[in-house]
PDB file of C-alpha atoms in Angstrom:
ATOM      1  CA  MET A 249     114.324 111.283  95.626  1.00 53.00           C
ATOM      2  CA  GLY A 250     113.457 113.373  92.712  1.00 61.00           C
ATOM      3  CA  LEU A 251     110.075 115.139  92.099  1.00 69.00           C
ATOM      4  CA  PRO A 252     107.555 112.839  90.467  1.00 76.00           C
ATOM      5  CA  THR A 253     106.957 113.229  86.651  1.00 85.00           C
ATOM      6  CA  PRO A 254     103.855 115.119  85.258  1.00 88.00           C
ATOM      7  CA  THR A 255     102.483 111.923  83.911  1.00 90.00           C
ATOM      8  CA  PHE A 256     102.755 110.232  87.404  1.00 88.00           C
ATOM      9  CA  LEU A 257     100.971 113.173  89.064  1.00 86.00           C
ATOM     10  CA  ILE A 258      98.199 112.996  86.300  1.00 91.00           C
ATOM     11  CA  ALA A 259      97.808 109.305  87.013  1.00 93.00           C
ATOM     12  CA  ILE A 260      97.567 109.880  90.768  1.00 89.00           C
ATOM     13  CA  LEU A 261      94.978 112.762  90.194  1.00 90.00           C
ATOM     14  CA  ILE A 262      92.660 110.403  88.044  1.00 93.00           C
ATOM     15  CA  SER A 263      93.121 107.424  90.068  1.00 94.00           C
ATOM     16  CA  LEU A 264      92.441 108.894  93.488  1.00 93.00           C
ATOM     17  CA  SER A 265      89.499 110.851  92.116  1.00 94.00           C
ATOM     18  CA  VAL A 266      87.970 107.534  90.553  1.00 96.00           C
ATOM     19  CA  HIS A 267      88.610 105.714  93.878  1.00 96.00           C
ATOM     20  CA  GLU A 268      86.862 108.261  96.067  1.00 96.00           C
ATOM     21  CA  TRP A 269      84.070 108.764  93.557  1.00 97.00           C
ATOM     22  CA  ALA A 270      83.353 105.132  93.497  1.00 97.00           C
ATOM     23  CA  HIS A 271      83.072 104.879  97.259  1.00 97.00           C
ATOM     24  CA  ALA A 272      80.632 107.849  97.044  1.00 97.00           C
ATOM     25  CA  VAL A 273      78.427 106.347  94.220  1.00 97.00           C
ATOM     26  CA  VAL A 274      77.992 102.927  95.898  1.00 97.00           C
ATOM     27  CA  ALA A 275      77.247 104.459  99.275  1.00 97.00           C
ATOM     28  CA  ASP A 276      74.622 106.654  97.678  1.00 97.00           C
ATOM     29  CA  ARG A 277      73.052 103.797  95.783  1.00 96.00           C
ATOM     30  CA  LEU A 278      72.882 101.768  98.919  1.00 96.00           C
ATOM     31  CA  GLY A 279      70.974 104.593 100.814  1.00 94.00           C
ATOM     32  CA  ASP A 280      73.517 106.731 102.384  1.00 96.00           C
ATOM     33  CA  LYS A 281      73.149 110.380 101.277  1.00 96.00           C
ATOM     34  CA  THR A 282      76.145 111.583 103.304  1.00 96.00           C
ATOM     35  CA  PRO A 283      78.575 111.708 100.282  1.00 96.00           C
ATOM     36  CA  ARG A 284      75.947 113.506  98.157  1.00 96.00           C
ATOM     37  CA  ALA A 285      75.500 116.132 100.868  1.00 96.00           C
ATOM     38  CA  ALA A 286      79.337 116.481 101.042  1.00 95.00           C
ATOM     39  CA  GLY A 287      79.481 117.114  97.337  1.00 95.00           C
ATOM     40  CA  ARG A 288      81.559 113.955  96.711  1.00 96.00           C
ATOM     41  CA  LEU A 289      79.368 112.481  93.823  1.00 96.00           C
ATOM     42  CA  THR A 290      81.740 113.965  91.285  1.00 96.00           C
ATOM     43  CA  LEU A 291      84.994 113.071  89.376  1.00 95.00           C
ATOM     44  CA  ASN A 292      86.273 116.590  89.961  1.00 94.00           C
ATOM     45  CA  PRO A 293      89.498 116.093  91.598  1.00 91.00           C
ATOM     46  CA  LEU A 294      89.042 119.365  93.703  1.00 91.00           C
ATOM     47  CA  ALA A 295      86.318 117.593  95.595  1.00 93.00           C
ATOM     48  CA  HIS A 296      88.537 114.669  96.663  1.00 93.00           C
ATOM     49  CA  LEU A 297      92.050 115.814  97.018  1.00 87.00           C
ATOM     50  CA  SER A 298      93.524 117.135 100.214  1.00 84.00           C
ATOM     51  CA  LEU A 299      96.135 119.886 100.470  1.00 81.00           C
ATOM     52  CA  GLU A 300      98.476 117.818 102.753  1.00 80.00           C
ATOM     53  CA  GLY A 301      98.079 114.607 100.705  1.00 76.00           C
ATOM     54  CA  THR A 302      98.633 116.342  97.488  1.00 76.00           C
ATOM     55  CA  LEU A 303     101.845 118.073  98.818  1.00 77.00           C
ATOM     56  CA  ALA A 304     103.048 114.714  99.966  1.00 74.00           C
ATOM     57  CA  PHE A 305     102.527 113.234  96.648  1.00 72.00           C
ATOM     58  CA  ILE A 306     104.579 116.040  94.925  1.00 71.00           C
ATOM     59  CA  LEU A 307     107.375 116.040  97.459  1.00 72.00           C
ATOM     60  CA  LEU A 308     107.488 112.373  98.479  1.00 64.00           C
ATOM     61  CA  GLY A 309     105.709 110.463  95.782  1.00 62.00           C
ATOM     62  CA  PHE A 310     103.146 109.057  98.262  1.00 67.00           C
ATOM     63  CA  GLY A 311     100.065 110.799  99.689  1.00 71.00           C
ATOM     64  CA  TRP A 312      96.431 110.456 100.218  1.00 78.00           C
ATOM     65  CA  ALA A 313      92.931 111.882  99.360  1.00 87.00           C
ATOM     66  CA  LYS A 314      90.081 113.070 101.629  1.00 89.00           C
ATOM     67  CA  PRO A 315      88.080 109.994 102.860  1.00 90.00           C
ATOM     68  CA  VAL A 316      84.434 109.963 101.608  1.00 94.00           C
ATOM     69  CA  PRO A 317      82.214 110.648 104.714  1.00 94.00           C
ATOM     70  CA  ILE A 318      79.992 107.439 105.082  1.00 92.00           C
ATOM     71  CA  ASN A 319      77.265 106.743 107.691  1.00 92.00           C
ATOM     72  CA  PRO A 320      76.925 102.914 107.834  1.00 88.00           C
ATOM     73  CA  LEU A 321      73.727 103.435 109.893  1.00 89.00           C
ATOM     74  CA  SER A 322      72.063 104.487 106.747  1.00 92.00           C
ATOM     75  CA  PHE A 323      72.421 101.007 105.279  1.00 92.00           C
ATOM     76  CA  ARG A 324      69.956  98.214 105.358  1.00 91.00           C
ATOM     77  CA  ARG A 325      72.477  95.506 106.067  1.00 90.00           C
ATOM     78  CA  TRP A 326      75.111  97.946 107.554  1.00 87.00           C
ATOM     79  CA  ARG A 327      78.164  95.713 107.764  1.00 86.00           C
ATOM     80  CA  PHE A 328      77.652  93.941 104.393  1.00 92.00           C
ATOM     81  CA  ASP A 329      76.725  97.142 102.639  1.00 94.00           C
ATOM     82  CA  ASN A 330      79.738  98.990 104.320  1.00 91.00           C
ATOM     83  CA  MET A 331      81.918  96.194 102.821  1.00 92.00           C
ATOM     84  CA  LEU A 332      80.462  96.826  99.341  1.00 95.00           C
ATOM     85  CA  VAL A 333      81.313 100.600  99.658  1.00 96.00           C
ATOM     86  CA  ALA A 334      84.801  99.711 100.801  1.00 94.00           C
ATOM     87  CA  LEU A 335      85.345  97.307  97.877  1.00 95.00           C
ATOM     88  CA  ALA A 336      84.289  99.951  95.465  1.00 97.00           C
ATOM     89  CA  GLY A 337      87.434 101.908  95.852  1.00 96.00           C
ATOM     90  CA  PRO A 338      89.883  99.095  95.030  1.00 96.00           C
ATOM     91  CA  GLY A 339      87.455  97.756  92.477  1.00 97.00           C
ATOM     92  CA  SER A 340      87.525 100.934  90.604  1.00 97.00           C
ATOM     93  CA  ASN A 341      91.200 101.000  90.489  1.00 97.00           C
ATOM     94  CA  LEU A 342      91.312  97.483  89.040  1.00 97.00           C
ATOM     95  CA  VAL A 343      88.910  98.526  86.218  1.00 97.00           C
ATOM     96  CA  LEU A 344      90.679 101.710  85.447  1.00 97.00           C
ATOM     97  CA  ALA A 345      94.009  99.832  85.121  1.00 95.00           C
ATOM     98  CA  LEU A 346      92.327  97.235  82.893  1.00 93.00           C
ATOM     99  CA  LEU A 347      90.709  99.963  80.709  1.00 94.00           C
ATOM    100  CA  THR A 348      94.074 101.699  80.433  1.00 93.00           C
ATOM    101  CA  ALA A 349      95.826  98.491  79.440  1.00 89.00           C
ATOM    102  CA  VAL A 350      93.315  97.796  76.769  1.00 88.00           C
ATOM    103  CA  ILE A 351      93.366 101.469  75.426  1.00 88.00           C
ATOM    104  CA  MET A 352      97.057 101.515  75.434  1.00 85.00           C
ATOM    105  CA  ALA A 353      97.234  98.163  73.531  1.00 82.00           C
ATOM    106  CA  LEU A 354      94.834  99.383  70.847  1.00 84.00           C
ATOM    107  CA  ILE A 355      96.840 102.613  70.433  1.00 81.00           C
ATOM    108  CA  LEU A 356     100.327 101.401  70.766  1.00 77.00           C
ATOM    109  CA  GLY A 357     100.210  97.705  70.266  1.00 73.00           C
ATOM    110  CA  PRO A 358     100.316  94.792  72.716  1.00 68.00           C
ATOM    111  CA  ASN A 359     103.848  95.413  73.668  1.00 70.00           C
ATOM    112  CA  PHE A 360     103.047  99.010  74.867  1.00 69.00           C
ATOM    113  CA  ASP A 361     104.785  98.520  78.234  1.00 67.00           C
ATOM    114  CA  GLN A 362     108.131  97.957  76.611  1.00 67.00           C
ATOM    115  CA  GLN A 363     110.382 101.171  76.346  1.00 60.00           C
ATOM    116  CA  LEU A 364     109.806 102.910  73.067  1.00 57.00           C
ATOM    117  CA  THR A 365     113.132 103.763  71.282  1.00 53.00           C
ATOM    118  CA  GLU A 366     111.389 105.751  68.549  1.00 60.00           C
ATOM    119  CA  GLY A 367     108.181 107.869  68.339  1.00 65.00           C
ATOM    120  CA  THR A 368     106.937 111.323  68.679  1.00 75.00           C
ATOM    121  CA  PRO A 369     107.029 113.066  72.061  1.00 79.00           C
ATOM    122  CA  LEU A 370     103.215 112.682  72.257  1.00 81.00           C
ATOM    123  CA  LEU A 371     103.440 108.889  71.890  1.00 80.00           C
ATOM    124  CA  LEU A 372     106.235 108.740  74.391  1.00 81.00           C
ATOM    125  CA  ALA A 373     104.274 110.662  76.814  1.00 85.00           C
ATOM    126  CA  LEU A 374     101.182 108.599  76.234  1.00 86.00           C
ATOM    127  CA  GLN A 375     103.130 105.534  76.784  1.00 86.00           C
ATOM    128  CA  GLN A 376     104.408 106.801  80.072  1.00 88.00           C
ATOM    129  CA  LEU A 377     101.057 107.872  81.223  1.00 92.00           C
ATOM    130  CA  GLY A 378      99.659 104.442  80.420  1.00 90.00           C
ATOM    131  CA  HIS A 379     102.514 102.734  82.447  1.00 90.00           C
ATOM    132  CA  ASN A 380     101.917 105.102  85.365  1.00 92.00           C
ATOM    133  CA  MET A 381      98.083 104.568  85.192  1.00 94.00           C
ATOM    134  CA  ILE A 382      98.292 100.885  85.352  1.00 94.00           C
ATOM    135  CA  GLY A 383     101.023 100.903  88.143  1.00 92.00           C
ATOM    136  CA  VAL A 384      99.498 103.515  90.338  1.00 92.00           C
ATOM    137  CA  ASN A 385      95.969 101.857  90.078  1.00 95.00           C
ATOM    138  CA  LEU A 386      97.247  98.420  90.947  1.00 95.00           C
ATOM    139  CA  VAL A 387      99.370  99.659  93.837  1.00 92.00           C
ATOM    140  CA  LEU A 388      96.407 101.689  95.186  1.00 92.00           C
ATOM    141  CA  MET A 389      94.158  98.808  94.862  1.00 95.00           C
ATOM    142  CA  ALA A 390      96.487  96.307  96.663  1.00 95.00           C
ATOM    143  CA  PHE A 391      97.541  98.750  99.449  1.00 92.00           C
ATOM    144  CA  ASN A 392      93.898  99.718 100.146  1.00 92.00           C
ATOM    145  CA  LEU A 393      93.043  95.960 100.444  1.00 94.00           C
ATOM    146  CA  LEU A 394      95.281  95.683 103.533  1.00 91.00           C
ATOM    147  CA  PRO A 395      93.159  94.575 106.435  1.00 89.00           C
ATOM    148  CA  ILE A 396      94.280  97.589 108.566  1.00 88.00           C
ATOM    149  CA  PRO A 397      92.054 100.413 109.581  1.00 86.00           C
ATOM    150  CA  PRO A 398      91.408 102.926 107.970  1.00 85.00           C
ATOM    151  CA  LEU A 399      91.994 101.094 104.783  1.00 89.00           C
ATOM    152  CA  ASP A 400      89.247  99.591 102.790  1.00 92.00           C
ATOM    153  CA  GLY A 401      90.302  96.004 103.547  1.00 89.00           C
ATOM    154  CA  SER A 402      89.503  96.622 107.286  1.00 87.00           C
ATOM    155  CA  ARG A 403      85.825  96.949 106.358  1.00 87.00           C
ATOM    156  CA  MET A 404      85.755  93.840 104.412  1.00 84.00           C
ATOM    157  CA  LEU A 405      87.313  91.553 106.968  1.00 80.00           C
ATOM    158  CA  PRO A 406      84.463  91.657 109.510  1.00 77.00           C
ATOM    159  CA  VAL A 407      82.072  90.194 106.883  1.00 79.00           C
ATOM    160  CA  LEU A 408      84.584  87.496 105.777  1.00 77.00           C
ATOM    161  CA  ILE A 409      85.773  86.750 109.279  1.00 76.00           C
ATOM    162  CA  PRO A 410      83.107  87.813 111.834  1.00 74.00           C
ATOM    163  CA  GLN A 411      85.415  87.318 114.840  1.00 69.00           C
ATOM    164  CA  SER A 412      87.516  90.194 113.568  1.00 72.00           C
ATOM    165  CA  ALA A 413      84.851  92.708 113.861  1.00 69.00           C
ATOM    166  CA  GLU A 414      85.542  93.757 117.430  1.00 73.00           C
ATOM    167  CA  THR A 415      89.150  94.021 116.687  1.00 77.00           C
ATOM    168  CA  MET A 416      88.741  96.194 113.613  1.00 76.00           C
ATOM    169  CA  ASP A 417      86.217  98.471 115.463  1.00 74.00           C
ATOM    170  CA  ARG A 418      88.677  99.045 118.295  1.00 75.00           C
ATOM    171  CA  MET A 419      91.598  99.798 115.744  1.00 74.00           C
ATOM    172  CA  GLU A 420      89.279 102.057 113.753  1.00 74.00           C
ATOM    173  CA  HIS A 421      89.192 104.490 116.600  1.00 68.00           C
ATOM    174  CA  SER A 422      92.927 104.837 116.542  1.00 70.00           C
ATOM    175  CA  GLY A 423      92.886 106.913 113.387  1.00 69.00           C
ATOM    176  CA  LEU A 424      95.905 106.680 111.268  1.00 72.00           C
ATOM    177  CA  LEU A 425      97.996 105.001 114.198  1.00 83.00           C
ATOM    178  CA  PRO A 426      97.806 101.504 112.655  1.00 83.00           C
ATOM    179  CA  ILE A 427      99.087 102.737 109.340  1.00 82.00           C
ATOM    180  CA  ILE A 428     101.889 104.714 110.991  1.00 82.00           C
ATOM    181  CA  VAL A 429     102.837 101.534 112.811  1.00 86.00           C
ATOM    182  CA  LEU A 430     102.693  99.513 109.673  1.00 85.00           C
ATOM    183  CA  VAL A 431     104.986 101.893 107.839  1.00 84.00           C
ATOM    184  CA  LEU A 432     107.485 102.085 110.798  1.00 88.00           C
ATOM    185  CA  VAL A 433     107.568  98.205 110.902  1.00 90.00           C
ATOM    186  CA  ASP A 434     108.032  98.092 107.145  1.00 88.00           C
ATOM    187  CA  MET A 435     111.106 100.676 107.319  1.00 88.00           C
ATOM    188  CA  ALA A 436     112.599  98.632 110.126  1.00 91.00           C
ATOM    189  CA  ALA A 437     112.137  95.456 108.057  1.00 90.00           C
ATOM    190  CA  GLN A 438     113.850  96.969 105.029  1.00 89.00           C
ATOM    191  CA  SER A 439     116.642  98.363 107.178  1.00 90.00           C
ATOM    192  CA  LEU A 440     117.418  95.159 109.035  1.00 90.00           C
ATOM    193  CA  LEU A 441     116.277  92.423 106.768  1.00 87.00           C
ATOM    194  CA  GLY A 442     116.220  94.038 103.235  1.00 90.00           C
ATOM    195  CA  PHE A 443     112.570  92.927 103.045  1.00 89.00           C
ATOM    196  CA  SER A 444     109.389  95.118 102.629  1.00 91.00           C
ATOM    197  CA  LEU A 445     106.308  93.822 104.043  1.00 90.00           C
ATOM    198  CA  ILE A 446     104.120  96.239 102.147  1.00 90.00           C
ATOM    199  CA  GLY A 447     106.042  95.506  98.964  1.00 91.00           C
ATOM    200  CA  TRP A 448     105.569  91.697  99.480  1.00 93.00           C
ATOM    201  CA  TRP A 449     101.834  92.331  99.953  1.00 93.00           C
ATOM    202  CA  ILE A 450     101.606  94.418  96.848  1.00 93.00           C
ATOM    203  CA  ASP A 451     103.462  91.795  94.786  1.00 94.00           C
ATOM    204  CA  VAL A 452     101.204  89.093  96.074  1.00 94.00           C
ATOM    205  CA  VAL A 453      98.149  90.941  95.044  1.00 94.00           C
ATOM    206  CA  THR A 454      99.239  92.441  91.765  1.00 94.00           C
ATOM    207  CA  THR A 455     101.320  89.695  90.180  1.00 93.00           C
ATOM    208  CA  PRO A 456      98.485  87.397  89.211  1.00 92.00           C
ATOM    209  CA  ILE A 457      96.490  90.461  87.848  1.00 91.00           C
ATOM    210  CA  GLU A 458      99.401  91.460  85.752  1.00 87.00           C
ATOM    211  CA  ARG A 459      99.613  87.998  84.249  1.00 87.00           C
ATOM    212  CA  LEU A 460      95.972  88.199  83.492  1.00 84.00           C
ATOM    213  CA  PHE A 461      96.484  91.579  81.869  1.00 80.00           C
ATOM    214  CA  ASP A 462      99.208  90.039  79.717  1.00 78.00           C
ATOM    215  CA  MET A 463      96.769  87.237  78.541  1.00 78.00           C
ATOM    216  CA  ILE A 464      94.101  89.839  77.647  1.00 73.00           C
ATOM    217  CA  MET A 465      96.741  91.975  75.773  1.00 69.00           C
ATOM    218  CA  GLY A 466      97.626  88.915  73.772  1.00 68.00           C
ATOM    219  CA  ILE A 467      94.010  88.647  72.791  1.00 67.00           C
ATOM    220  CA  VAL A 468      93.616  92.364  71.893  1.00 59.00           C
TER     221      VAL A 468
END
């Protein structure tokens, strides 16, 4: 596996910062001042990126940011408001992907995602950045919607399916163990069956959105 391109790293830097910032802003608006006290109400990447997660992105192409500290007891409707805070992260990635697609279409045309064969180095880099921004944000959105702690989807599930609340709470105390198990199971499925569970989930979530983007690009 080669090192990620500069445009990929820029896309990751922006996307993760916006994702965590969105969590912090919504929590603050709902009455939890913990993110404000932690200095997370900012788009400055230095406030959100972790050293280990950043190195993982550079070396492996996959990593993480520092989670925004949240105190659900500060919320008036703690479980519902906690869901809104969780939804803010993937929601921000969806909005950022859409904004990128519209901006790229206005600059490069509606077929900006097709490989340019001619153009200045700046236009080629801009096209690659746009492609990476859309892809990174859609993958971040879909992956974080998985209903597995500590991902954002696990905080939405108890509101949508109240019977799952106790299970999610127990899994939450396991830290990153559920994610590690998921990744190991996914690796085993790819090795034995040639099938990626995570990839399947991302395709299910992102394919309809990509079709919607294509329709919007046709209008732009």
